[in-house]
Coordinates of C-alpha atoms and ligand atoms in Angstrom, one line a residue:
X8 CA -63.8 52.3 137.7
X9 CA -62.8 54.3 140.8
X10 CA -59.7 56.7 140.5
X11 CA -57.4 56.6 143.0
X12 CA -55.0 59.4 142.6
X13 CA -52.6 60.0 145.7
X14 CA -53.0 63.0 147.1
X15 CA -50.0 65.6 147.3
X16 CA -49.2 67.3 150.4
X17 CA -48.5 71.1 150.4
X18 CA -45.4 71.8 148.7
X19 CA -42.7 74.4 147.9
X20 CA -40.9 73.4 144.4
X21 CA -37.5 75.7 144.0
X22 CA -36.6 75.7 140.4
X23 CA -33.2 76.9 140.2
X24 CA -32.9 77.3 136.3
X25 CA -36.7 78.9 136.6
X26 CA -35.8 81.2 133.2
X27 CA -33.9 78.3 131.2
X28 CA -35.3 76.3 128.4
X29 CA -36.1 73.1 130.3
X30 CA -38.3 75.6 133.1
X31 CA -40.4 76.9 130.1
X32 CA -40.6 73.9 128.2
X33 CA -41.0 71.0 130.1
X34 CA -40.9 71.6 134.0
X35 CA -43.5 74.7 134.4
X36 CA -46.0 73.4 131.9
X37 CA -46.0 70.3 133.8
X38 CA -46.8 72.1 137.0
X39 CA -49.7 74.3 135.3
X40 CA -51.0 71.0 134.1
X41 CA -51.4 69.8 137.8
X42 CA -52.2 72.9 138.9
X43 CA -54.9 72.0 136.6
X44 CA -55.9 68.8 137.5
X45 CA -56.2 70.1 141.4
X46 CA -52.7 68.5 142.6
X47 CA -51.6 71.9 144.2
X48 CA -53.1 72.4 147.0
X49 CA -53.9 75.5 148.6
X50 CA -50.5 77.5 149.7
X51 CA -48.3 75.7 147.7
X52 CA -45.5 77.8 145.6
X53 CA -43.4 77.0 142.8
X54 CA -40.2 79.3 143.0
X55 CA -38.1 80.5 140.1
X56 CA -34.2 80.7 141.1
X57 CA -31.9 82.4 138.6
X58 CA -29.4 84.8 138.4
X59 CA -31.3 87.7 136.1
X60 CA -32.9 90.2 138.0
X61 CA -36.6 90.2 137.4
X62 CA -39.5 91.3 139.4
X63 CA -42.3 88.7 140.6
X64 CA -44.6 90.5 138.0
X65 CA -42.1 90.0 134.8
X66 CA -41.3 86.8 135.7
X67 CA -45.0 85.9 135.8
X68 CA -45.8 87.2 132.4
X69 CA -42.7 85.2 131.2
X70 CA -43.8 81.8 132.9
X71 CA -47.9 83.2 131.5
X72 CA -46.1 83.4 127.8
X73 CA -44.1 80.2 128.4
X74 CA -47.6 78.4 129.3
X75 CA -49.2 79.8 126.3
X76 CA -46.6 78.6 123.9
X77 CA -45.9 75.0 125.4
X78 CA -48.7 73.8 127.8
X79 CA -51.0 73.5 124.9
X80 CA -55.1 74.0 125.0
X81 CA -54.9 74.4 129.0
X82 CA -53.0 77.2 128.8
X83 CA -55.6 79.2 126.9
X84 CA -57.7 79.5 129.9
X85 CA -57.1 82.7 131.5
X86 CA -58.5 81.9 134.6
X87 CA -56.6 78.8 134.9
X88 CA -53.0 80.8 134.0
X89 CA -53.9 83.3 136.5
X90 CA -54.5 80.9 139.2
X91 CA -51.1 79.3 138.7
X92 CA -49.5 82.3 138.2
X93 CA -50.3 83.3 142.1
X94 CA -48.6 80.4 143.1
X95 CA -45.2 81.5 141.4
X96 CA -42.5 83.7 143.0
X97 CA -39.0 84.5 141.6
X98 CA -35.7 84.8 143.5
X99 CA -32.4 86.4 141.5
X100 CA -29.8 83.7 143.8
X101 CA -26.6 82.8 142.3
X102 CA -26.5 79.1 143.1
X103 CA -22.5 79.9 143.5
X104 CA -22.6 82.9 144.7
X105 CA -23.4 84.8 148.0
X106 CA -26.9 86.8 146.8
X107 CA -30.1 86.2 146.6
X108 CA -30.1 82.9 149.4
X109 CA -31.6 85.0 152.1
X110 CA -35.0 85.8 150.0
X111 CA -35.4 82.7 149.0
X112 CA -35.1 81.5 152.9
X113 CA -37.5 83.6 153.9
X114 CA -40.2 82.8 151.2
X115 CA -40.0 79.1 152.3
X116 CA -43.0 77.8 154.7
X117 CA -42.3 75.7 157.7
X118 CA -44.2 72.5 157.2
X119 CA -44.4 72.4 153.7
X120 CA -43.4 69.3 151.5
X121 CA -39.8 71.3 150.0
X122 CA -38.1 70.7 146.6
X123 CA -35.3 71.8 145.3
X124 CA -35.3 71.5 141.1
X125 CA -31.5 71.8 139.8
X126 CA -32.0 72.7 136.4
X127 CA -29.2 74.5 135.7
X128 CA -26.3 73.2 133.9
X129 CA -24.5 70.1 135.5
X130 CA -21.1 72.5 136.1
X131 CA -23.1 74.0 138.6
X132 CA -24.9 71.0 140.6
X133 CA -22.3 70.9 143.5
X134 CA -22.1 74.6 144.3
X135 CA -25.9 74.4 144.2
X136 CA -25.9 71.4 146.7
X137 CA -23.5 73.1 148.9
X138 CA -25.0 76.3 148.9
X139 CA -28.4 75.4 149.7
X140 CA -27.0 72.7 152.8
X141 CA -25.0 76.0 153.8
X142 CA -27.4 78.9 154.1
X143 CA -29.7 76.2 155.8
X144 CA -32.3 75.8 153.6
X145 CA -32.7 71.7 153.4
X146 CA -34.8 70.1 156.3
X147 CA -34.4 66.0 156.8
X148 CA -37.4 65.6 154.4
X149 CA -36.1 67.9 151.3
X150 CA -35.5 66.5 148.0
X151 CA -33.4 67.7 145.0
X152 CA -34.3 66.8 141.3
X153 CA -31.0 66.2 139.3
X154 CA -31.5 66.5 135.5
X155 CA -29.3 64.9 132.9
X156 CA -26.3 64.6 132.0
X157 CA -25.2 62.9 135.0
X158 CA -21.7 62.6 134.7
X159 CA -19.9 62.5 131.5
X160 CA -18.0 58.8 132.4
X161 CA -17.6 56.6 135.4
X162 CA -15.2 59.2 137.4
X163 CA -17.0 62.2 137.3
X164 CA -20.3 60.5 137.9
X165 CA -18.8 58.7 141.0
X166 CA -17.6 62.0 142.1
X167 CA -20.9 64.1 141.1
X168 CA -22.5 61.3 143.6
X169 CA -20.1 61.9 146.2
X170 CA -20.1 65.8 146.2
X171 CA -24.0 65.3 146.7
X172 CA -23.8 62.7 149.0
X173 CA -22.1 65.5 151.2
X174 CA -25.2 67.1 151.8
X175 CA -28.1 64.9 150.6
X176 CA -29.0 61.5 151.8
X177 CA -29.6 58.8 148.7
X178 CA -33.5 58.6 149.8
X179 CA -33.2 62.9 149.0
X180 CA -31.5 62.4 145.4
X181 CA -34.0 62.0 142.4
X182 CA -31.6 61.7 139.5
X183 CA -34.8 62.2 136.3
X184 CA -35.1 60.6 133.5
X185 CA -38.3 61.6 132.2
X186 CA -38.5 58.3 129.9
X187 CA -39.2 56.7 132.9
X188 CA -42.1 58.6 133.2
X189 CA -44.0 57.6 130.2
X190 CA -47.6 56.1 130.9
X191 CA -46.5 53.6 128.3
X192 CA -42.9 52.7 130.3
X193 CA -45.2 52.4 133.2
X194 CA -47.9 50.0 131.6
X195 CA -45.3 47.9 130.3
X196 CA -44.6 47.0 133.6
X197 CA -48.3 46.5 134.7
X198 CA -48.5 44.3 131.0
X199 CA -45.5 42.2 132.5
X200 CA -46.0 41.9 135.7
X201 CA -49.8 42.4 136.1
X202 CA -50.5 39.3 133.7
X203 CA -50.6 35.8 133.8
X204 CA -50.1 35.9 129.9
X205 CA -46.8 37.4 129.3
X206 CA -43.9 36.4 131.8
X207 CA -44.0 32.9 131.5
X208 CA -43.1 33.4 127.6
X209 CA -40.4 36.4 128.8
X210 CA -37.0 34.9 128.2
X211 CA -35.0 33.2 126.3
X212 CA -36.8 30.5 125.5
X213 CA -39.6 32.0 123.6
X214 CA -38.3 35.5 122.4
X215 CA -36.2 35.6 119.7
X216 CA -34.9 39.3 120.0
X217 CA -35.2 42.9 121.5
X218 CA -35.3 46.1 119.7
X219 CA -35.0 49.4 121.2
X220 CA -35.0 52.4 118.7
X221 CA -35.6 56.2 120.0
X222 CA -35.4 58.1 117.0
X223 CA -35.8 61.5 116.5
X224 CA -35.7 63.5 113.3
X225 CA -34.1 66.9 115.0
X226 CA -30.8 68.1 114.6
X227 CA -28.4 68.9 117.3
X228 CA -28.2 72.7 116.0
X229 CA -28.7 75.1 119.4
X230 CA -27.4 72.4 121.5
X231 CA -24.2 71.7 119.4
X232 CA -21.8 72.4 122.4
X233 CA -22.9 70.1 124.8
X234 CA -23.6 67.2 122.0
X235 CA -20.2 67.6 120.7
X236 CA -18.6 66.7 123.8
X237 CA -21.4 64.0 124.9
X238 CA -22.4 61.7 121.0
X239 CA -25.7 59.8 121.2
X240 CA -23.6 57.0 123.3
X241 CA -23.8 59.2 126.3
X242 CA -27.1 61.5 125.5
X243 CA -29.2 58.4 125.0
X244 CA -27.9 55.3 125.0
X245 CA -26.6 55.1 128.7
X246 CA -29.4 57.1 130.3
X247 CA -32.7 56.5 128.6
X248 CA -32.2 53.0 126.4
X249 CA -30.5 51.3 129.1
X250 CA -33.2 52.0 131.5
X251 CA -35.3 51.1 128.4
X252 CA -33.5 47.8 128.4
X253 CA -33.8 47.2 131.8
X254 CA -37.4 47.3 132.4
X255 CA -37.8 44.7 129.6
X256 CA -35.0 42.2 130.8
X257 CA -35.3 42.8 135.1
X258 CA -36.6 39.9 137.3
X259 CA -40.1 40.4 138.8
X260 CA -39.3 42.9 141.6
X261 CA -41.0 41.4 145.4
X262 CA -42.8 44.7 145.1
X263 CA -43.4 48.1 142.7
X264 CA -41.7 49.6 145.3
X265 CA -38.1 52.2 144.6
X266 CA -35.4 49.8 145.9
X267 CA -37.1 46.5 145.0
X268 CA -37.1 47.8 141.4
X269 CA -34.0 49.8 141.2
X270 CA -32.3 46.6 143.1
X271 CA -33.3 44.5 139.8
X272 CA -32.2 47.0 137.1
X273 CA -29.1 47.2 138.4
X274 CA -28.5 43.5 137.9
X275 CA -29.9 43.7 134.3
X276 CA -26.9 46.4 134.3
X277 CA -24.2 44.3 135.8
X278 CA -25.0 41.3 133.7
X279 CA -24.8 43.4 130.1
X280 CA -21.9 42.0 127.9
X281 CA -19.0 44.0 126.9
X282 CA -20.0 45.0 123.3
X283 CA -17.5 43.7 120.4
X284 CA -16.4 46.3 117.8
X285 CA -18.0 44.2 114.8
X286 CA -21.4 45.0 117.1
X287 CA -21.4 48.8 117.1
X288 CA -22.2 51.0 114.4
X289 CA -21.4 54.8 114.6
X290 CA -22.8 57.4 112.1
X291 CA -23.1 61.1 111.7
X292 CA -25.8 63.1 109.5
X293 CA -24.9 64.6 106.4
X294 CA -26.5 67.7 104.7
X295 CA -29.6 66.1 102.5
X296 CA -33.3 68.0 102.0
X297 CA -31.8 71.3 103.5
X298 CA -30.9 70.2 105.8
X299 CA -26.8 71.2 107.7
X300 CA -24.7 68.6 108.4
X301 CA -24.2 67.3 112.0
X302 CA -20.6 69.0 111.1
X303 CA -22.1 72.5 110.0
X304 CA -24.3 72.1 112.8
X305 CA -21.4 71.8 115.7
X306 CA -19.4 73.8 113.3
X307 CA -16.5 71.2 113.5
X308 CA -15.2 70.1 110.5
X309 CA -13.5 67.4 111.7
X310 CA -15.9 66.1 114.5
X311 CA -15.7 62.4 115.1
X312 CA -18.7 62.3 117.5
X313 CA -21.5 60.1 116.6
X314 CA -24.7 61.9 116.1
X315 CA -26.4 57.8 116.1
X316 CA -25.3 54.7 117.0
X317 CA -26.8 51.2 116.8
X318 CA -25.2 48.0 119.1
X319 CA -26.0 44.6 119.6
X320 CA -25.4 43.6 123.2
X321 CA -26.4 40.7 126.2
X322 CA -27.7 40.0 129.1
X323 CA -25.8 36.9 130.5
X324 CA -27.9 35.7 132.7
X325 CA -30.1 32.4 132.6
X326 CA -33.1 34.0 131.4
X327 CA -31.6 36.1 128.7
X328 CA -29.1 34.0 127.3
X329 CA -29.2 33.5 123.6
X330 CA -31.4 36.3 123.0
X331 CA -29.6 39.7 121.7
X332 CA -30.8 43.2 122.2
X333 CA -30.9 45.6 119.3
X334 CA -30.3 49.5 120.4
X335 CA -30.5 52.1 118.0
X336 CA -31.0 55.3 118.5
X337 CA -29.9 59.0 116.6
X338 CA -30.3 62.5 115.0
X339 CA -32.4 63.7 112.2
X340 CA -33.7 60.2 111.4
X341 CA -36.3 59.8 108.9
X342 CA -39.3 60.6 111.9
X343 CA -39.3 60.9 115.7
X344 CA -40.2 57.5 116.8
X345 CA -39.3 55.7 120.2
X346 CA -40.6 52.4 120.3
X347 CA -39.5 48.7 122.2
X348 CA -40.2 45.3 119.8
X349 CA -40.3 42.1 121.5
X350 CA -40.2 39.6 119.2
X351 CA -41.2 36.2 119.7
X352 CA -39.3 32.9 118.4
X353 CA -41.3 30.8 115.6
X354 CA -43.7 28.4 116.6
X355 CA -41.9 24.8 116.6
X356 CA -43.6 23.2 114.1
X357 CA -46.1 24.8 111.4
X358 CA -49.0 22.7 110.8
X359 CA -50.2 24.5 107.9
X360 CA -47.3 24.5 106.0
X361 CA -44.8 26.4 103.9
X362 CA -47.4 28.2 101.8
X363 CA -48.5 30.0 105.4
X364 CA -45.3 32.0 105.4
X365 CA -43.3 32.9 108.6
X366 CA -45.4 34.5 111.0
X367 CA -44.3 35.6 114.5
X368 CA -46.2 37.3 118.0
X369 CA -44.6 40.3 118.6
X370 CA -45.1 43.1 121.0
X371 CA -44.6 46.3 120.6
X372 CA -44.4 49.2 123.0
X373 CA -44.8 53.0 121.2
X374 CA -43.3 55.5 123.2
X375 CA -43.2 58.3 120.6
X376 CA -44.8 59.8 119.1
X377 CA -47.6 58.4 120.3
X378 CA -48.2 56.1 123.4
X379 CA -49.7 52.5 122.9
X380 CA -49.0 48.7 123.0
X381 CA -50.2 46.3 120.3
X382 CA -49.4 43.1 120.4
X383 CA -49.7 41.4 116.9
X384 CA -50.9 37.5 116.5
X385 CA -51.4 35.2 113.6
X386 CA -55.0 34.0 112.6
X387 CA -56.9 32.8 109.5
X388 CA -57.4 35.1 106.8
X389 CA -61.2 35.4 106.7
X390 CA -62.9 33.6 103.6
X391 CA -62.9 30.3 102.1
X392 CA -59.9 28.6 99.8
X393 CA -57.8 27.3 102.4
X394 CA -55.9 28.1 105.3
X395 CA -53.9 31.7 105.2
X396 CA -52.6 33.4 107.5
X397 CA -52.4 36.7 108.4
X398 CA -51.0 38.7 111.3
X399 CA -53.3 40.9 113.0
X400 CA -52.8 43.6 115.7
X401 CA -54.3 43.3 119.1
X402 CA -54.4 47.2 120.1
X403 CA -54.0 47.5 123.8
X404 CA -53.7 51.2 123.6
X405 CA -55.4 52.8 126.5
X406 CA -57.5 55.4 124.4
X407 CA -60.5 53.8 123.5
X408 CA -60.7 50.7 126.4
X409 CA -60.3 53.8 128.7
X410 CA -62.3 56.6 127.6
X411 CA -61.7 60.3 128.7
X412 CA -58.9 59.0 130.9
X413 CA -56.6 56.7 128.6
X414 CA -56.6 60.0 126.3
X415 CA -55.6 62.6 129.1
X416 CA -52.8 60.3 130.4
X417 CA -50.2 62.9 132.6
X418 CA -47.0 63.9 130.6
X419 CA -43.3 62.3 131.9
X420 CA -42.4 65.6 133.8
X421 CA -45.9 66.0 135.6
X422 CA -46.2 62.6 136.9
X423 CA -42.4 62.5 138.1
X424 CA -42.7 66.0 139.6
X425 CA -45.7 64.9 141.5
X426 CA -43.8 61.8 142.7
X427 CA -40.9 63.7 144.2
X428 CA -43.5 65.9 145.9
X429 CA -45.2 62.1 147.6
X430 CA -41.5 61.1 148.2
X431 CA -41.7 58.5 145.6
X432 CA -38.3 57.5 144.3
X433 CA -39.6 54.4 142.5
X434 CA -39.4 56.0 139.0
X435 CA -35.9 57.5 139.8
X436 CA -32.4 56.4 138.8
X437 CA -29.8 55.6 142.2
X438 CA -26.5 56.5 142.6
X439 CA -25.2 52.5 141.9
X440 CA -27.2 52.5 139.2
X441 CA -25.8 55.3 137.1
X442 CA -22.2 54.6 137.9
X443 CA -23.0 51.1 136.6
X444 CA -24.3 52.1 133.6
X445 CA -21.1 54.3 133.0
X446 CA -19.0 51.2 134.1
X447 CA -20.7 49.8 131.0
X448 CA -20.5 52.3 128.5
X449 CA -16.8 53.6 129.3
X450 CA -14.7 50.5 127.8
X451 CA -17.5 50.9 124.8
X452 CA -16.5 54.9 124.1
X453 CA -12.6 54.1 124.9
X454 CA -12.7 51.1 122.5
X455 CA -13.5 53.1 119.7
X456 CA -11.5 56.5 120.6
X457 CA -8.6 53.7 120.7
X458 CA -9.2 52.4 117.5
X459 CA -9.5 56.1 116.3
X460 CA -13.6 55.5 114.7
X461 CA -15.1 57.7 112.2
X462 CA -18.4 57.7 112.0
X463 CA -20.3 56.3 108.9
X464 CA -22.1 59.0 107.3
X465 CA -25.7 59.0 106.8
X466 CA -28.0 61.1 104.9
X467 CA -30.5 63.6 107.2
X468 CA -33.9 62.3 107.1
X469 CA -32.9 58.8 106.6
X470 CA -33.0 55.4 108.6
X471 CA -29.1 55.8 109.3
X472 CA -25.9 54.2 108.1
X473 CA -26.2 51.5 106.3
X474 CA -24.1 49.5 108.1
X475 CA -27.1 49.3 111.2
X476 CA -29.3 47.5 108.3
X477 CA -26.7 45.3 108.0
X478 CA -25.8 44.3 111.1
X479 CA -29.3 43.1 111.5
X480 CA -29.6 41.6 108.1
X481 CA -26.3 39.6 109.0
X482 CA -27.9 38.1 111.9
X483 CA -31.0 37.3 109.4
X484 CA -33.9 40.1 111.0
X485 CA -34.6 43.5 110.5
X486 CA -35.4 46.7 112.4
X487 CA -38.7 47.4 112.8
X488 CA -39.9 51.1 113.4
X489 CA -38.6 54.3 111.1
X490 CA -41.6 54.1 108.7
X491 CA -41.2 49.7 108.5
Ligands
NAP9 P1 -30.6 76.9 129.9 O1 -31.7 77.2 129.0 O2 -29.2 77.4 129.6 O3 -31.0 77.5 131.3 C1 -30.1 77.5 132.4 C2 -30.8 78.2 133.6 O4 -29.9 78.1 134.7 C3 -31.2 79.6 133.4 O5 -32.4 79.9 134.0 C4 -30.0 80.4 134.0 O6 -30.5 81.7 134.4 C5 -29.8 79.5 135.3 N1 -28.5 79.6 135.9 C6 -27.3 79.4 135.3 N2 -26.3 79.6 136.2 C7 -26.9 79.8 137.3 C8 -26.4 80.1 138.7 N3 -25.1 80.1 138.9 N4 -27.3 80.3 139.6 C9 -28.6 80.3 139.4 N5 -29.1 80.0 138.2 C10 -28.3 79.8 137.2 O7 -30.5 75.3 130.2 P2 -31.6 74.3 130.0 O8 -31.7 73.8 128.6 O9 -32.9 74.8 130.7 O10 -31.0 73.0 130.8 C11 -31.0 73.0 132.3 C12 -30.5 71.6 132.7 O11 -31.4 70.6 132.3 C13 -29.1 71.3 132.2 O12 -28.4 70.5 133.1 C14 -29.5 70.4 130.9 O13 -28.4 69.5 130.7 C15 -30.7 69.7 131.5 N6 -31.6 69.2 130.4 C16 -32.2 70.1 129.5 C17 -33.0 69.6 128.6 C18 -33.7 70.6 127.6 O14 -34.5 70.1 126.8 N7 -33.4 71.9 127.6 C19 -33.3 68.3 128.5 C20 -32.7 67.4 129.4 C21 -31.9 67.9 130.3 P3 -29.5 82.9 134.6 O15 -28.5 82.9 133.5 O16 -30.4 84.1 134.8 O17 -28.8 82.6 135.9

C-alpha cells in the first residue's frame, strides 16, 4: 500500500487564544502531533496571540506542560517537545485593542502559507477580523479558523458572516467543526460512496430509520455560562448532528471536492421538516451518584435550558421520504458514546419462518469513544437441528485490516489544521450552510420558549428522560447505543 500524504507548504499558524483551554487541549497537541509526523516543514512557526504578558520562554514551558498533560505518549519525548517548541513564538496583542499588532507583523514571513486561528471567545471574532485586515496583516492567500458557537440564532449568525465577509473572502473562512474531522466521518463517506454495495440500498426504500446519538457523560460544570445561554439544541444539535445528518442523507457529490459537497449538505438542510412538538423531547440532569444537578451546576435554580434533547425529524425529499431520523444527544449520560445506526427495513418475505425471529442489517458508525464501522448481517447459527439464525457483526474497523496505520489514524483537530494549511475547505462548514441550519433550528427553540417547556428531568448517569424511550417505542423501535 503506498501512502500518499499531501505535503504542507511552509506555514505561519497565529493562534489568537494561544493561552486558552481549546490552545492547550486540543489545537497545540494537534500541531505537536504533526510536528511529529514531519508535516512542519522547516521555518514554519506556530504563534501564540493573547493578551497576558509572557515571554517566548514562559510561554514555551506552558505549551511544553500543556503537551505533557494532553498530547499523550508523544509528548514524553523530550527531543520531540523541544523541537516543537522552537517553532513556537508568543505575541501579548489585544485582538481589540491597539498593542501588540506590530510584533506580531514583524514575526510573519513573506511567502509563507499564513493562518490566522480565532480561538478566543465568539464576542471577540469581528474585532479580531477587523483588526488583523487593518494593521495589514492578511495577504490574498490567508485563512482564518472560526471555532464554535457560530452565532447563537439565524440573525447574529447572518450578521457574524457579514462582519467577516468585510474582510475575508468565503474561500478564506474555515468555520471548524472538528466532528467533521473524524477518520470515521471521513470513511463513512469512502463506505458510501467508494462502494458498489451500499448506495443502491441508501434510501427509503430499504432503510427503515436513522439514529444519531452523541452522548457524553460530563457535566456542563466550568462551562455553565455559556451552556446556560446556548442548551444542547444549539451546542450540538445544530452544529455537529446536523452535519452528522447530512453526510448520511446528501446526494452523491460530482466530486470530494469543498463546494460539490458543501452544495449537497445544504440541500439535506433545506429539505429537513419543521419538527412537531409531540417529536421533541427536552430533559435536564438531576443530582444522582454524586453527582450536582445541571441546576447546581449553572447555579440557576430555575433554569429551563435543556442539558439533552432527543427529536424525530425528515428529510422530504424522494430518497428520504418515509424514513425518520432519530437525534439524540446530552449531558452526563450513562457513558460518552457518539455513534450513527443505519438500520435496514426487514427482508420482504422470511423463508425460514416465525421461529427465525426478526432480524435486520444494520450499520453502524462509532465515532466515540472509539472509531469503527461494523456492519451486522444475519447467517445460520453454526450446528445441526435446523435453521437459526443469528446476527453477526462484520467489523470494518480499520485497526487490524490496516495495521500500524488504521491504529495511528490523525485526531479531528490535526487533520483539519493541516487542511487549512493545503487550502482545503472540503471538511469546512460555509456561510449558507450555517445560516440554514439556524433557519432550521430557530422556529424549533421559539416553539418551545412559546409554549413555555420545562425540561423532563433525568437522573445523571442515565440514558435520559424517559419520554426519548418512548418516543421511539411509540413508533415500535428502540435506541441503540448507551450500553444497548
Ligand atoms: P478560554 O480558555 O477562555 O481562552 C480564551 C483565550 O482567548 C485566552 O487565551 C485569552 O487570553 C484569549 N483572549 C481573550 N480575549 C482576547 C483578546 N481581546 N485579544 C487576544 N486574546 C484574547 O476559551 P477556550 O475554551 O479556549 O475557547 C476559545 C474558543 O473556542 C471559544 O470561542 C469557544 O467557544 C471555542 N471552543 C472551545 C472549546 C473547548 O473545549 N474549550 C470547544 C469548542 C469550541 P488572555 O486573557 O490572556 O487574552
Amino acid at each position: 500500500m503506498v501512502s500518499r500524504i499531501i505535503p504542507v507548504e511552509t506555514f505561519d499558524l497565529v493562534v489568537f487564544g494561544g493561552t486558552g483551554d481549546l490552545a492547550r487541549r486540543k489545537i497545540l497537541p494537534a500541531l505537536f502531533k504533526r510536528y511529529c509526523s514531519g508535516q512542519m516543514p522547516e521555518g514554519s512557526q506556530v504563534i501564540g496571540a493573547a493578551r497576558s504578558e509572557l515571554t517566548e520562554e514562559q510561554y514555551r514551558a506552558s505549551v511544553a506542560e500543556a503537551l505533557r498533560e494532553f498530547a499523550g505518549d508523544a509528548a514524553q519525548d523530550v527531543a520531540a517537545v523541544s523541537g516543537f517548541c522552537d517553532h513556537l513564538h508568543y505575541v501579548a496583542v489585544d485582538a481589540r485593542g491597539e498593542s501588540g499588532w506590530g510584533d506580531l507583523a514583524a514575526l510573519l514571513n513573506e511567502g509563507s502559507v499564513r493562518a490566522f486561528y480565532f480561538s478566543v471567545g465568539p464576542g471577540v471574532y469581528s474585532d479580531l477580523a477587523k483588526g488583523l485586515k487593518r494593521h495589514g496583516l492578511t495577504e490574498a492567500n490567508t485563512r482564518i479558523v472560526v471555532e464554535k458557537p457560530f452565532g447563537h440564532d439565524l440573525e447574529t449568525a447572518q450578521k457574524l458572516n457579514q462582519e467577516l465577509a468585510q474582510y475575508f473572502d468565503e474561500s478564506q473562512i474555515y468555520r471548524i467543526d472538528h466532528y467533521l474531522g473524524k477518520e470515521t466521518v471521513q470513511n463513512l463517506m469512502a463506505v458510501r460512496f467508494g462502494n458498489m454495495l451500499f448506495e443502491p440500498l441508501w434510501n427509503a426504500q430499504y432503510i427503515d430509520h436513522i439514529q444519531i446519538t452523541v452522548a457524553e457523560s460530563v457535566g456542563v460544570a466550568g462551562r455553565g455560562e455559556y451552556y446556560e445561554r446556548s442548551g444542547a439544541m444549539r451546542d450540538m444539535v445544530q452544529n455537529h448532528l446536523m452535519q452528522l445528518l447530512c453526510l448520511i442523507a446528501m446526494e452523491p457529490p460530482s466530486q470530494f471536492e469543498p463546494d460539490a459537497v458543501r452544495d449537497e449538505k445544504l440541500k439535506v438542510i433545506r429539505a429537513l421538516d419543521t419538527v412537531a412538538p409531540h417529536h421533541i423531547v427536552r430533559g435536564q440532569y438531576t443530582a444522582a451518584d454524586g453527582a450536582d444537578s445541571y441546576r447546581e451546576d449553572v447555579d440557576n435554580p430555575r433554569s429551563k435550558t435543556e442539558s439533552f434533547i432527543a427529536l424525530k425529524c425528515q428529510v422530504n425529499n424522494w430518497r428520504w421520504a418515509g424514513t425518520p431520523f432519530y437525534l439524540r444527544t446530552g449531558k452526563r449520560l450513562s457513558e460518552r458514546d457518539s455513534e450513527i445506526t443505519v438500520m435496514f427495513k426487514d427482508t420482504p418475505h422470511s423463508i425460514f419462518g416465525d421461529e427465525a425471529g426478526r432480524h435486520r442489517n444494520e450499520l453502524n458508525i462509532q465515532l466515540q469513544p472509539n472509531e469503527g464501522i461494523t456492519l451486522k448481517v444475519t447467517i445460520k447459527e453454526p450446528g445441526p437441528g435446523g435453521m437459526r439464525l443469528v446476527d453477526v457483526p462484520l467489523d470494518m474497523s480499520f485497526a487490524e485490516a490496516l495495521g500500524p496505520k488504521g491504529q495511528g489514524a490523525a485526531d479531528a483537530y490535526e487533520r483539519l489544521i493541516m487542511d487549512v494549511i493545503r487550502g482545503n475547505q472540503t471538511l469546512f462548514m460555509r456561510d449558507d450552510e450555517v445560516e440554514a441550519a439556524w433557519a432550521w433550528t430557530d422556529p424549533i427553540i421559539r416553539g418551545w420558549e412559546a409554549r413555555g417547556d420545562v425540561p423532563k428531568p433525568y437522573d445523571a448517569f442515565s440514558f435520559g428522560p424517559d419520554d426519548a424511550a418512548l418516543m421511539m417505542r411509540r413508533d415500535g423501535r428502540n435506541w441503540r447505543g448507551l450500553g444497548k
